[in-house]
PDB file of C-alpha atoms and ligand atoms in Angstrom:
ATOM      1  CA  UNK S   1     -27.454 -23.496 -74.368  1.00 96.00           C
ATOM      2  CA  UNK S   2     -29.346 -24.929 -71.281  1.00 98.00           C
ATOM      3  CA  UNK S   3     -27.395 -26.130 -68.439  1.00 98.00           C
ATOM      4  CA  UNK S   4     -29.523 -27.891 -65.932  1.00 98.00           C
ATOM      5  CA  UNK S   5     -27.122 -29.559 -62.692  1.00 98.00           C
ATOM      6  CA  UNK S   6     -29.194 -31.984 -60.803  1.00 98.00           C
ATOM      7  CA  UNK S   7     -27.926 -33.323 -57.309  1.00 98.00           C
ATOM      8  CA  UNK S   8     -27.494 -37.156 -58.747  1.00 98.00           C
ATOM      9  CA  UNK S   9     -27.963 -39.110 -61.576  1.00 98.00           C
ATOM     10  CA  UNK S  10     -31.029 -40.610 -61.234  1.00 98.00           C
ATOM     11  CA  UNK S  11     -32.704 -36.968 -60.883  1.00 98.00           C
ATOM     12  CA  UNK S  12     -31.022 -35.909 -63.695  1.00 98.00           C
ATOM     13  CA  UNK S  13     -32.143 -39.235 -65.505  1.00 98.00           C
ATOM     14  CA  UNK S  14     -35.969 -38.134 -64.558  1.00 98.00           C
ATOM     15  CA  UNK S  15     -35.438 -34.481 -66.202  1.00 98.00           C
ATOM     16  CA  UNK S  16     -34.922 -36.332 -69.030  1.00 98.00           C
ATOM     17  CA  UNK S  17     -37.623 -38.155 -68.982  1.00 98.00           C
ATOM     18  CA  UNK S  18     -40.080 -35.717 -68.665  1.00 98.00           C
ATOM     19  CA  UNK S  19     -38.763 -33.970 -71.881  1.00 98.00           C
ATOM     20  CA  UNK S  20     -39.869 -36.899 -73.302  1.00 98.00           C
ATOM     21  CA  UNK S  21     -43.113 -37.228 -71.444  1.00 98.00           C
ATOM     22  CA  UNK S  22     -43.821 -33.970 -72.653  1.00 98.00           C
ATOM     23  CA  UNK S  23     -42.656 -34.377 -76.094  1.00 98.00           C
ATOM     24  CA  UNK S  24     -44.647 -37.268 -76.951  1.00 98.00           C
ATOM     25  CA  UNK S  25     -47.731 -35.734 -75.261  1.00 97.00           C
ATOM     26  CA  UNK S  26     -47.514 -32.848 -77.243  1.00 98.00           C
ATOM     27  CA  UNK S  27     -46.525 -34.559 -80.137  1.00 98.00           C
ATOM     28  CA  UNK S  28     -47.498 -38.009 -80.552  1.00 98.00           C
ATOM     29  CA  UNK S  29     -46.234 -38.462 -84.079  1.00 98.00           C
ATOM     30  CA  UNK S  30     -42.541 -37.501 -82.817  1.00 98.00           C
ATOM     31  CA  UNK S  31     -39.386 -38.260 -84.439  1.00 99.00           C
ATOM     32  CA  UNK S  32     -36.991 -39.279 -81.655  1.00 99.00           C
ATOM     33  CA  UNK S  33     -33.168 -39.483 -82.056  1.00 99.00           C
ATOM     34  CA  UNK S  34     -31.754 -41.954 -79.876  1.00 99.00           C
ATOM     35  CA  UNK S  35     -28.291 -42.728 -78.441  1.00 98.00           C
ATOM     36  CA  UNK S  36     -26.945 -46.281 -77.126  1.00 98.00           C
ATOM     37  CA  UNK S  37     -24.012 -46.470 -74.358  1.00 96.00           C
ATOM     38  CA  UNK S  38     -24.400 -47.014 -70.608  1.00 96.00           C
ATOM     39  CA  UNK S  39     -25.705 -43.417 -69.845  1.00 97.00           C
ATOM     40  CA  UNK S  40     -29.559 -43.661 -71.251  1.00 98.00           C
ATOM     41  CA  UNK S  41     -29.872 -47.220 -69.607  1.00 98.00           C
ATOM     42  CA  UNK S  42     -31.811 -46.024 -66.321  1.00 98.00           C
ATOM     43  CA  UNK S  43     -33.873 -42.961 -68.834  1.00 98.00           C
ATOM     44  CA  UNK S  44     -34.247 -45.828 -71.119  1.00 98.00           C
ATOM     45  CA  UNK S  45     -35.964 -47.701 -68.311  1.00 98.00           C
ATOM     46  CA  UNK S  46     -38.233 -45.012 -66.834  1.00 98.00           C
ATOM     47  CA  UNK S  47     -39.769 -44.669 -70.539  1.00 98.00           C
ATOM     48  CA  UNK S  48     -40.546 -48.263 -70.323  1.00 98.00           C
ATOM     49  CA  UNK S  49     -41.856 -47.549 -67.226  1.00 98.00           C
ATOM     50  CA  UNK S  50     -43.724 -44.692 -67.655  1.00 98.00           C
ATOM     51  CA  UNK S  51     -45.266 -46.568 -71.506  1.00 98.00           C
ATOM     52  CA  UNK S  52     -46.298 -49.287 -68.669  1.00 98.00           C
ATOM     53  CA  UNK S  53     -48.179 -47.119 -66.934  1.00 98.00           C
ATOM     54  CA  UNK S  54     -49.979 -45.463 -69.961  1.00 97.00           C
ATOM     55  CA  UNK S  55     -48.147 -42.096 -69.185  1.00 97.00           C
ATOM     56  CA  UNK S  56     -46.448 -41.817 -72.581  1.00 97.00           C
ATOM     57  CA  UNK S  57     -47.265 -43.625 -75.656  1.00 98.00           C
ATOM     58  CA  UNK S  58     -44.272 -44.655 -78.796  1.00 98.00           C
ATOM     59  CA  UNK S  59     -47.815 -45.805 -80.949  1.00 98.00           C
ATOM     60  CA  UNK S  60     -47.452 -43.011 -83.578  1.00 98.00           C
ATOM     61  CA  UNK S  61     -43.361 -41.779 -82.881  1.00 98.00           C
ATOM     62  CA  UNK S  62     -40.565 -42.989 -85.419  1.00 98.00           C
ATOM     63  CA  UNK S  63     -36.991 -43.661 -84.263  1.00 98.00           C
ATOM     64  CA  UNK S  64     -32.953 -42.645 -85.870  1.00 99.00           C
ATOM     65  CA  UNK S  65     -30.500 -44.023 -83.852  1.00 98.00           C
ATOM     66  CA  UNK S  66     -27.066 -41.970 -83.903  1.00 98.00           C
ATOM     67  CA  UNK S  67     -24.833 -44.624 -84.862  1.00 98.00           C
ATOM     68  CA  UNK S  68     -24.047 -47.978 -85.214  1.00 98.00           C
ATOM     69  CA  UNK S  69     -20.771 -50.307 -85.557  1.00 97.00           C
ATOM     70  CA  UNK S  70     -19.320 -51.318 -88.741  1.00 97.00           C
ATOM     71  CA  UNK S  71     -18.921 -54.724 -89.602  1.00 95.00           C
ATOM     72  CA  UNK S  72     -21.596 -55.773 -86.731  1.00 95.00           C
ATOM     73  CA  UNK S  73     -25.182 -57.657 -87.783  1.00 96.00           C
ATOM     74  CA  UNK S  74     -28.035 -56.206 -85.897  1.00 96.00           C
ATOM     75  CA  UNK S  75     -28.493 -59.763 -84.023  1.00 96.00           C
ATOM     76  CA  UNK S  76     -25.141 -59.062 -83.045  1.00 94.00           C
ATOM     77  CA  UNK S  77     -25.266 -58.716 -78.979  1.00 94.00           C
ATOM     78  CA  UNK S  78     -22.494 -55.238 -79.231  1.00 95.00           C
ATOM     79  CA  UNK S  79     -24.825 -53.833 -81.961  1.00 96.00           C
ATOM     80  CA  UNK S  80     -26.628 -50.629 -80.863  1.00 98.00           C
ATOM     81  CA  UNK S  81     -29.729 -52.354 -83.162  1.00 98.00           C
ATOM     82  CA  UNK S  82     -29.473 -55.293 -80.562  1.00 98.00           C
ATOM     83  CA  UNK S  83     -29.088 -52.918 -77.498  1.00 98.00           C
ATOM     84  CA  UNK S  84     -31.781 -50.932 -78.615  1.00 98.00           C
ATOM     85  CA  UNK S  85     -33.994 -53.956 -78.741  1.00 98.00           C
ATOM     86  CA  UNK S  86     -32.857 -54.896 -75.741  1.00 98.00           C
ATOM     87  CA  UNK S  87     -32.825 -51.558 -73.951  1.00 98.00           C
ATOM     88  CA  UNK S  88     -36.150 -49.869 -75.258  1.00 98.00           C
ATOM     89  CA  UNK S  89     -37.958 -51.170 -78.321  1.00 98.00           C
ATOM     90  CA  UNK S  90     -38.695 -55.102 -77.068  1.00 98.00           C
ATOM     91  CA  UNK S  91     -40.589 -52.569 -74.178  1.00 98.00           C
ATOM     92  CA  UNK S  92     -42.727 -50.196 -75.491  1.00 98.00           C
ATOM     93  CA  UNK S  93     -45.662 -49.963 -77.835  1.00 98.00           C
ATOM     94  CA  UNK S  94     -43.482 -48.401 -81.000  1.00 98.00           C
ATOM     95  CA  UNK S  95     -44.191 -49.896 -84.252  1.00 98.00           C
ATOM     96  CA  UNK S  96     -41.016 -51.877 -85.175  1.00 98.00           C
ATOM     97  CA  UNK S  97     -41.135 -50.308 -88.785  1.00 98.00           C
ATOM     98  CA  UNK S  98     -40.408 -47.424 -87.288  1.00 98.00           C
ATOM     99  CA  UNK S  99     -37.339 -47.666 -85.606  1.00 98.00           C
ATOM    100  CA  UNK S 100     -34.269 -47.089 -87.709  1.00 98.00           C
ATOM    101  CA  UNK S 101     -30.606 -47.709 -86.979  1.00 98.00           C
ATOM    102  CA  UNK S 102     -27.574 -47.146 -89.565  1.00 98.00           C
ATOM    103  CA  UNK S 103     -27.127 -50.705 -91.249  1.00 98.00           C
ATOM    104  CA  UNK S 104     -23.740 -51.880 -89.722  1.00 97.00           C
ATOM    105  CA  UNK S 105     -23.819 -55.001 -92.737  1.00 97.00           C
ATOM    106  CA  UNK S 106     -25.088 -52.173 -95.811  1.00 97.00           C
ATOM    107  CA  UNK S 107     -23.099 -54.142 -98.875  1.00 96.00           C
ATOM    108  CA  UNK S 108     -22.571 -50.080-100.046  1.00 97.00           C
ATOM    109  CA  UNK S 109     -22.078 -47.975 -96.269  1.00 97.00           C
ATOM    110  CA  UNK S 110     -21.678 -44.785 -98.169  1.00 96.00           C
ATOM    111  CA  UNK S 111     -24.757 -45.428 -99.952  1.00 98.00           C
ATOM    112  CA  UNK S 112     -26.858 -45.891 -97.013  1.00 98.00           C
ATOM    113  CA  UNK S 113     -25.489 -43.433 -95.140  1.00 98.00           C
ATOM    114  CA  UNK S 114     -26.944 -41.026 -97.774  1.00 98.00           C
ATOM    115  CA  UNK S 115     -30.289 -42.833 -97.579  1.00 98.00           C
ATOM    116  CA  UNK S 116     -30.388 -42.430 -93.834  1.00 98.00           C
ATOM    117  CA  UNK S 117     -30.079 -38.698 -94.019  1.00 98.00           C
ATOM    118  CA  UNK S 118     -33.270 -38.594 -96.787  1.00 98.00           C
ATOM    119  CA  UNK S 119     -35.006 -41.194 -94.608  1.00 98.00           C
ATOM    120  CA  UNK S 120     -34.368 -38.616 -91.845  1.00 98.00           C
ATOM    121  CA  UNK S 121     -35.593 -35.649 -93.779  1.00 98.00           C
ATOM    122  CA  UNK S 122     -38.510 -37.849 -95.340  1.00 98.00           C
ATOM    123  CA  UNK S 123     -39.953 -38.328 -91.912  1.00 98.00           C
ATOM    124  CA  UNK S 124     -39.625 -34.566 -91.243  1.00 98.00           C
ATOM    125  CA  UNK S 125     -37.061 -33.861 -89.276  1.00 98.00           C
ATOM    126  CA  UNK S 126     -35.789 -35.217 -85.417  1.00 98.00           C
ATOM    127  CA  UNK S 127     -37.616 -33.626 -83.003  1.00 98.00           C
ATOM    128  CA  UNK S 128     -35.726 -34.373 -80.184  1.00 98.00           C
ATOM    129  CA  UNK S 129     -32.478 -35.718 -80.416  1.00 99.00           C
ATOM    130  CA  UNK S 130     -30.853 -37.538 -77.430  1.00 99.00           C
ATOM    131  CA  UNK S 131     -26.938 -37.562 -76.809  1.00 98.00           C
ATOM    132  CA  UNK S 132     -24.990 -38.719 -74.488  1.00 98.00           C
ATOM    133  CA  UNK S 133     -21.080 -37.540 -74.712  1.00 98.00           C
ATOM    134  CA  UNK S 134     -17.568 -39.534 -74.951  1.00 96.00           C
ATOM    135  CA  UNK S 135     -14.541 -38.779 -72.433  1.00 94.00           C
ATOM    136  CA  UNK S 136     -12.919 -36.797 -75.634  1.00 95.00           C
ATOM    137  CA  UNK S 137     -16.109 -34.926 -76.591  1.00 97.00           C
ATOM    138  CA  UNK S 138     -17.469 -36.893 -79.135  1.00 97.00           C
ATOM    139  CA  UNK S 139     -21.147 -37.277 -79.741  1.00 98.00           C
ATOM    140  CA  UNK S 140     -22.868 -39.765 -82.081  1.00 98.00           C
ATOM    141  CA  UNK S 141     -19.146 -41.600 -83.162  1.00 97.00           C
ATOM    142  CA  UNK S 142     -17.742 -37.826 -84.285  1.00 98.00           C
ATOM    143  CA  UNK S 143     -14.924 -37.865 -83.140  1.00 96.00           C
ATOM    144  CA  UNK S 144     -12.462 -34.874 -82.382  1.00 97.00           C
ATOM    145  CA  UNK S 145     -11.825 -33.067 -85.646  1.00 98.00           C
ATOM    146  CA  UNK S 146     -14.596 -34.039 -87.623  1.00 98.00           C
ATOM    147  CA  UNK S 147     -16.032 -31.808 -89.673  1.00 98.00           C
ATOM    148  CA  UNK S 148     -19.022 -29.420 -87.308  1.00 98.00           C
ATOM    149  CA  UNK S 149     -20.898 -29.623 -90.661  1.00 98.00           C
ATOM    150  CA  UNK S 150     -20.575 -33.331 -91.374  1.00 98.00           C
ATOM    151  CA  UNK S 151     -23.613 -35.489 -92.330  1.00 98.00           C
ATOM    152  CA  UNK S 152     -24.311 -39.485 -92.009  1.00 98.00           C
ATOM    153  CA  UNK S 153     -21.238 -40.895 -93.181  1.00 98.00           C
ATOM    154  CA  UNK S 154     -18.301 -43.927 -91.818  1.00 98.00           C
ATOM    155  CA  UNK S 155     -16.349 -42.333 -89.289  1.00 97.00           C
ATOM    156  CA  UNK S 156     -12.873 -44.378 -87.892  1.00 96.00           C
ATOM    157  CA  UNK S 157     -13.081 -44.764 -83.367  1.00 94.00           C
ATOM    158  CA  UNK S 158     -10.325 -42.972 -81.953  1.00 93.00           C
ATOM    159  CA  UNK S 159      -8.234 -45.444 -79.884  1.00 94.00           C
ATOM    160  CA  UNK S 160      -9.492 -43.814 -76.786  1.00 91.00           C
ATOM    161  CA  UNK S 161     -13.494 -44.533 -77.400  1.00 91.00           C
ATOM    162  CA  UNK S 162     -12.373 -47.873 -78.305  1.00 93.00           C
ATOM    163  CA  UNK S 163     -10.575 -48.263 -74.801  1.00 94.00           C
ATOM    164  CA  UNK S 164     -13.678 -46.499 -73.414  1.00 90.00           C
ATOM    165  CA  UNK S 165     -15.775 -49.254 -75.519  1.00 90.00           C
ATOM    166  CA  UNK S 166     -14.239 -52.239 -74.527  1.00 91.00           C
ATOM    167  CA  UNK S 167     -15.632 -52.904 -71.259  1.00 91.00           C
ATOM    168  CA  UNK S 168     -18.796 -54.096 -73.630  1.00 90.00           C
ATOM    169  CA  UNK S 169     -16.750 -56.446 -75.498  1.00 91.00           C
ATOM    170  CA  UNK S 170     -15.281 -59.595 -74.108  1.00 90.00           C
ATOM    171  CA  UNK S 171     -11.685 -60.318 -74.635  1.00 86.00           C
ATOM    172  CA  UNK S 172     -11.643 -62.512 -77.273  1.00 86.00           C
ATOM    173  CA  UNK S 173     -14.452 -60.687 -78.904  1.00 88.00           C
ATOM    174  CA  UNK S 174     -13.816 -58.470 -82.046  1.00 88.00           C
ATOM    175  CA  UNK S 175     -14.070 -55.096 -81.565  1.00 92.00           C
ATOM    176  CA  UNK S 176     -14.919 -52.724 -84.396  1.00 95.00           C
ATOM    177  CA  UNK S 177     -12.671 -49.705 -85.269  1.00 95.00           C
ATOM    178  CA  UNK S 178     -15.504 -48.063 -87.628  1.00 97.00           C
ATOM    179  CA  UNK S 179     -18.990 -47.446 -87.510  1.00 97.00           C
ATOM    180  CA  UNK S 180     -21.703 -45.108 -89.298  1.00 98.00           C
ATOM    181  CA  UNK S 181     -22.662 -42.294 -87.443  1.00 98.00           C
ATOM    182  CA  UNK S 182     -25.040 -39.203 -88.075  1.00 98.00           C
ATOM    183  CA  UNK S 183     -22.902 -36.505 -88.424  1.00 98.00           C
ATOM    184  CA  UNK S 184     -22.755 -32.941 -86.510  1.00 98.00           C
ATOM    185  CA  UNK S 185     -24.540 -31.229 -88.954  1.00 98.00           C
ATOM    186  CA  UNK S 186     -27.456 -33.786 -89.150  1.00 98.00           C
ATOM    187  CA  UNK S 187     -27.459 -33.415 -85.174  1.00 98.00           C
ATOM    188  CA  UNK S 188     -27.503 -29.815 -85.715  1.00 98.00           C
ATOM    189  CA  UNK S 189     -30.494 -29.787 -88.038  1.00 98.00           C
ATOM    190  CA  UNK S 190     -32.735 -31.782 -85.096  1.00 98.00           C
ATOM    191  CA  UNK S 191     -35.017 -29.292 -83.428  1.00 98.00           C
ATOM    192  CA  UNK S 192     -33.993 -29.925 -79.746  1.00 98.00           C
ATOM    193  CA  UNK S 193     -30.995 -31.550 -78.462  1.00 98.00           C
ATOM    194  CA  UNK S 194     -30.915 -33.115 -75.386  1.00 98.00           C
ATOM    195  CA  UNK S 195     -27.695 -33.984 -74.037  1.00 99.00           C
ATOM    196  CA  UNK S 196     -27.074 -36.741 -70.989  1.00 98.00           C
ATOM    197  CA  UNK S 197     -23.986 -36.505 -69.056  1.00 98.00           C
ATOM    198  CA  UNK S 198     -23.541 -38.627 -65.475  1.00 98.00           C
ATOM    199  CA  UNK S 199     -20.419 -39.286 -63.722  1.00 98.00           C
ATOM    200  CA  UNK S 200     -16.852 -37.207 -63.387  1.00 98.00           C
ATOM    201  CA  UNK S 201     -15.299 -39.248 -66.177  1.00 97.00           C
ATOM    202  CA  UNK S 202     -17.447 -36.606 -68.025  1.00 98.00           C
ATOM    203  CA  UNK S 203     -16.414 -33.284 -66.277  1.00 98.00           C
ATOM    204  CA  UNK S 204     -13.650 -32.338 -68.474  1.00 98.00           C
ATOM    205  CA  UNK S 205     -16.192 -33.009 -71.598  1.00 98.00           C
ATOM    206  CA  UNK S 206     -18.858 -30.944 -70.434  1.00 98.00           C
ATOM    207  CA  UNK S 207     -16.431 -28.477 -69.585  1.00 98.00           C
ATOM    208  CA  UNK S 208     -14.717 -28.018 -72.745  1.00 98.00           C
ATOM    209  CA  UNK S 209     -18.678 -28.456 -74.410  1.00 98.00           C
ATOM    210  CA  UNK S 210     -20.214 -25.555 -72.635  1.00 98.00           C
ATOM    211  CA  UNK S 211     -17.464 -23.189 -71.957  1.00 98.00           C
ATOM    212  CA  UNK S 212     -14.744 -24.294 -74.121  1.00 98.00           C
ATOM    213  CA  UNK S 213     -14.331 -23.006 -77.482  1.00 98.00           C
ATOM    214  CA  UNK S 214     -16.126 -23.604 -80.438  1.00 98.00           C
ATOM    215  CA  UNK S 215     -13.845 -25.861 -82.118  1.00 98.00           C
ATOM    216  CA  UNK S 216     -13.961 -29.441 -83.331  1.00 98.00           C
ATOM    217  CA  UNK S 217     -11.290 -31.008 -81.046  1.00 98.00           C
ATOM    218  CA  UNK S 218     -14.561 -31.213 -78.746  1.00 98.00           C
ATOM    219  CA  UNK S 219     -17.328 -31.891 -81.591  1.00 98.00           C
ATOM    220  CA  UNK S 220     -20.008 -31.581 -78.630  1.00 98.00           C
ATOM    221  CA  UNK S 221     -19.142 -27.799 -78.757  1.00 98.00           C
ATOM    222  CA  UNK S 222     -20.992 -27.568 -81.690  1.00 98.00           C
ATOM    223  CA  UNK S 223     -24.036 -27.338 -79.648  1.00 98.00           C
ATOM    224  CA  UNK S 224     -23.369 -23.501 -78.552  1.00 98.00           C
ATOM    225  CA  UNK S 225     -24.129 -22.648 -82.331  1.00 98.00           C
ATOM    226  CA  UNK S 226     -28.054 -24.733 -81.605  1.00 98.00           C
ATOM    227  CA  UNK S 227     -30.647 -22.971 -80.710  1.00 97.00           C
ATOM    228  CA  UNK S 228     -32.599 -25.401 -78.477  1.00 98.00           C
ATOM    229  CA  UNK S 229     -29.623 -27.652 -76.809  1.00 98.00           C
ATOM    230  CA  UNK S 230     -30.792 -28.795 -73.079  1.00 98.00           C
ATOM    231  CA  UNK S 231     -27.483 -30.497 -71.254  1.00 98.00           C
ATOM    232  CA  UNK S 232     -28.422 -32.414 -68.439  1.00 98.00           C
ATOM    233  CA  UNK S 233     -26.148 -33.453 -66.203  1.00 98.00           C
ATOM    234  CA  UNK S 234     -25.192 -34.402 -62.283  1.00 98.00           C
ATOM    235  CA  UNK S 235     -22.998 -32.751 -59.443  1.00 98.00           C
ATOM    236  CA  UNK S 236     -20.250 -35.294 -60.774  1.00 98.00           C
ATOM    237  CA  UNK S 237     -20.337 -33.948 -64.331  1.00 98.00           C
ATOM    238  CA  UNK S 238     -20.918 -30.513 -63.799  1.00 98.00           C
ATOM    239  CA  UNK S 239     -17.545 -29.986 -61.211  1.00 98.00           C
ATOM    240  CA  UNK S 240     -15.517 -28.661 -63.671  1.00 98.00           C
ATOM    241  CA  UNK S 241     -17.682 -25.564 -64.991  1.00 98.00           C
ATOM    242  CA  UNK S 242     -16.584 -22.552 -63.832  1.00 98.00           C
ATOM    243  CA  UNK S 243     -20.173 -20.771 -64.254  1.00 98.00           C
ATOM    244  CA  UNK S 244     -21.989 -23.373 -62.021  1.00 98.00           C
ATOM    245  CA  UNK S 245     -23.791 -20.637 -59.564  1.00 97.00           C
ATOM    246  CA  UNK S 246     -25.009 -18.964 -63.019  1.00 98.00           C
ATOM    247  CA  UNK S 247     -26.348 -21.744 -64.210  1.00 98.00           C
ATOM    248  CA  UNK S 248     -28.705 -22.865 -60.663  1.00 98.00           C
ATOM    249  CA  UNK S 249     -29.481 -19.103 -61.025  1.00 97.00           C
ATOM    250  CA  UNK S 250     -30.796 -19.581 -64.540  1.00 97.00           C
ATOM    251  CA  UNK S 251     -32.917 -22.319 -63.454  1.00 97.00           C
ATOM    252  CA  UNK S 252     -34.089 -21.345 -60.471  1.00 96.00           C
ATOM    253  CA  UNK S 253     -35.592 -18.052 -62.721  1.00 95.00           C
ATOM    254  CA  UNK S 254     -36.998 -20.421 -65.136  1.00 94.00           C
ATOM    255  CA  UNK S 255     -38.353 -22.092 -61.942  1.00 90.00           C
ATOM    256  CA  UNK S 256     -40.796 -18.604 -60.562  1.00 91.00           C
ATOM    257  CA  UNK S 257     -41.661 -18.399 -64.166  1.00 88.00           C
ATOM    258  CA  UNK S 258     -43.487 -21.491 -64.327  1.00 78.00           C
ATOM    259  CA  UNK S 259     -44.991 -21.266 -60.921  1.00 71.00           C
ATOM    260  CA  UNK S 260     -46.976 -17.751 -61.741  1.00 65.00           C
TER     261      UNK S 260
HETATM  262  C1  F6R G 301     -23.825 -43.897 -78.617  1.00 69.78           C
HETATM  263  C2  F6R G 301     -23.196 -42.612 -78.848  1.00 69.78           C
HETATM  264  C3  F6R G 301     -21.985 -42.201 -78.094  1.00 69.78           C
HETATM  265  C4  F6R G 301     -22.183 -42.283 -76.577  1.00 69.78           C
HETATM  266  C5  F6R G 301     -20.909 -41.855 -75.849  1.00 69.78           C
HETATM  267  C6  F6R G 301     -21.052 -41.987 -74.352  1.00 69.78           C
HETATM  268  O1  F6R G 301     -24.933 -44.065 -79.466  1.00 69.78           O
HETATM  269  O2  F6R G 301     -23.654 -41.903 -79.690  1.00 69.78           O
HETATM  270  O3  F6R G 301     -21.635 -40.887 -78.457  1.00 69.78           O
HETATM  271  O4  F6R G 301     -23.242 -41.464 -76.220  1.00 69.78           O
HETATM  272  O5  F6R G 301     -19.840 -42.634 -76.278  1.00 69.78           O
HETATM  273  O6  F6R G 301     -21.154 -43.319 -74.013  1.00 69.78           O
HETATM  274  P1  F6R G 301     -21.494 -43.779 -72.531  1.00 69.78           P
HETATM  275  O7  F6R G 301     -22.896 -43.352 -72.271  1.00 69.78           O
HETATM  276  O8  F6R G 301     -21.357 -45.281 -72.564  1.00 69.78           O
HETATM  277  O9  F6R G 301     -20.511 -43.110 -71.654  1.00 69.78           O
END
């Protein structure tokens, strides 16, 4: 596991951006996993900005979203289909064929969720996989104590992400309580996970994620068994880990490496 602290969000936002830069640059055809919730807003912005500028092009990548609510239409304005349009893909110069979210309206869910893992394995495999992480450790919508080797399938919100949700919902507006989600294994199988954590509403997370157990109360701990897993993250996030000075240290190796 790679832990790189930057001083604030924003810089930790353009860390993240560059692994995309420098995915798409090296490969163009890339298969990107993508995540919804407020944390890639601002990363989600610099790619539009950068794909303005001609820095990084979407032309030839394909797109798997992690998850998306149950019950919810894509032209619904809480769908992660609708945030994504509204967030990234209405943006950028990728192909709208090739952007693919879990059908939230599927008349069989279990059916598709089967068809979204071949889909996923048809188009070879994520290359990079983006997370960001709940307050309880959850990534995708896998919650704590579901399975570490779990695959696309329905999962029920525990009561807390719903709380956590809600401040996207209006009052009156129904929430959902399920959704379809990749599962930890299929986030497992992508080839490098990048994980985005701002904010100390995420300290205890990334705690329990990088020096916690291995367990599935915190699913995100799943990502000490990966062998490429990059977690970005600010000052805010990180002021819980107890092997902070390692970590700079680590970096700041990796750092004189690149310069020689
Ligand atoms: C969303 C997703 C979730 C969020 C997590 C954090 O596609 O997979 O796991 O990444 O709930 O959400 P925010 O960024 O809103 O704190």
């Amino acid at each position: 596991m790679r832990v790189v602290i930057k001083p604030t969000a924003q810089d930790a936002v353009q860390f993240c951006a560059d692994v995309f830069s420098q995915q798409l640059l090296t490969k163009p055809t890339s298969v990107l996993g993508l995540a919804t919730g407020g944390t890639p807003v601002n990363l989600y912005k610099e790619l539009i900005e950068r794909n303005k500028k001609g820095d990084l092009s979407f032309a030839l990548a394909k797109s798997f979203n992690l998850d998306e609510y149950l019950g919810l239409a894509g032209t619904h304005p809480q769908s992660y289909r609708y945030f994504m349009q509204q967030q990234l893909f209405d943006h950028v110069d990728i192909a709208p064929e090739n952007t693919h979210l879990p059908d939230g309206l599927a008349d069989d869910p279990q059916a598709f969720c089967n068809q979204y893992e071949h889909s996923i394995k048809d188009a070879g495999g994520i290359d990079l996989q983006l997370l960001g992480i709940g307050s309880n450790g959850h990534i995708g919508f896998n919650e704590p104590t579901s399975s570490l080797a779990s695959r696309t399938r329905i999962k029920t919100l525990d009561p807390k992400t719903i709380r956590d949700n809600a401040r996207f919902f209006s009052e009156d507006e129904h929430q959902p309580h399920l959704s379809i989600t990749m599962g930890i294994g299929t986030i497992l199988d992508s080839k490098h996970v990048l994980l985005l954590a701002t904010g100390e509403g995420k300290a205890d997370a990334i705690q329990a994620t990088v020096e916690g157990a291995l367990s599935a109360m915190c699913p995100a701990s799943a990502l000490q068994m990966h062998q490429q897993a990059t977690i970005v993250i600010d000052e805010a996030a990180a002021a819980k880990l107890s092997l902070k000075e390692y970590y700079l240290a680590v970096e700041a190796e990796r750092e004189k490496l690149t310069t020689f």
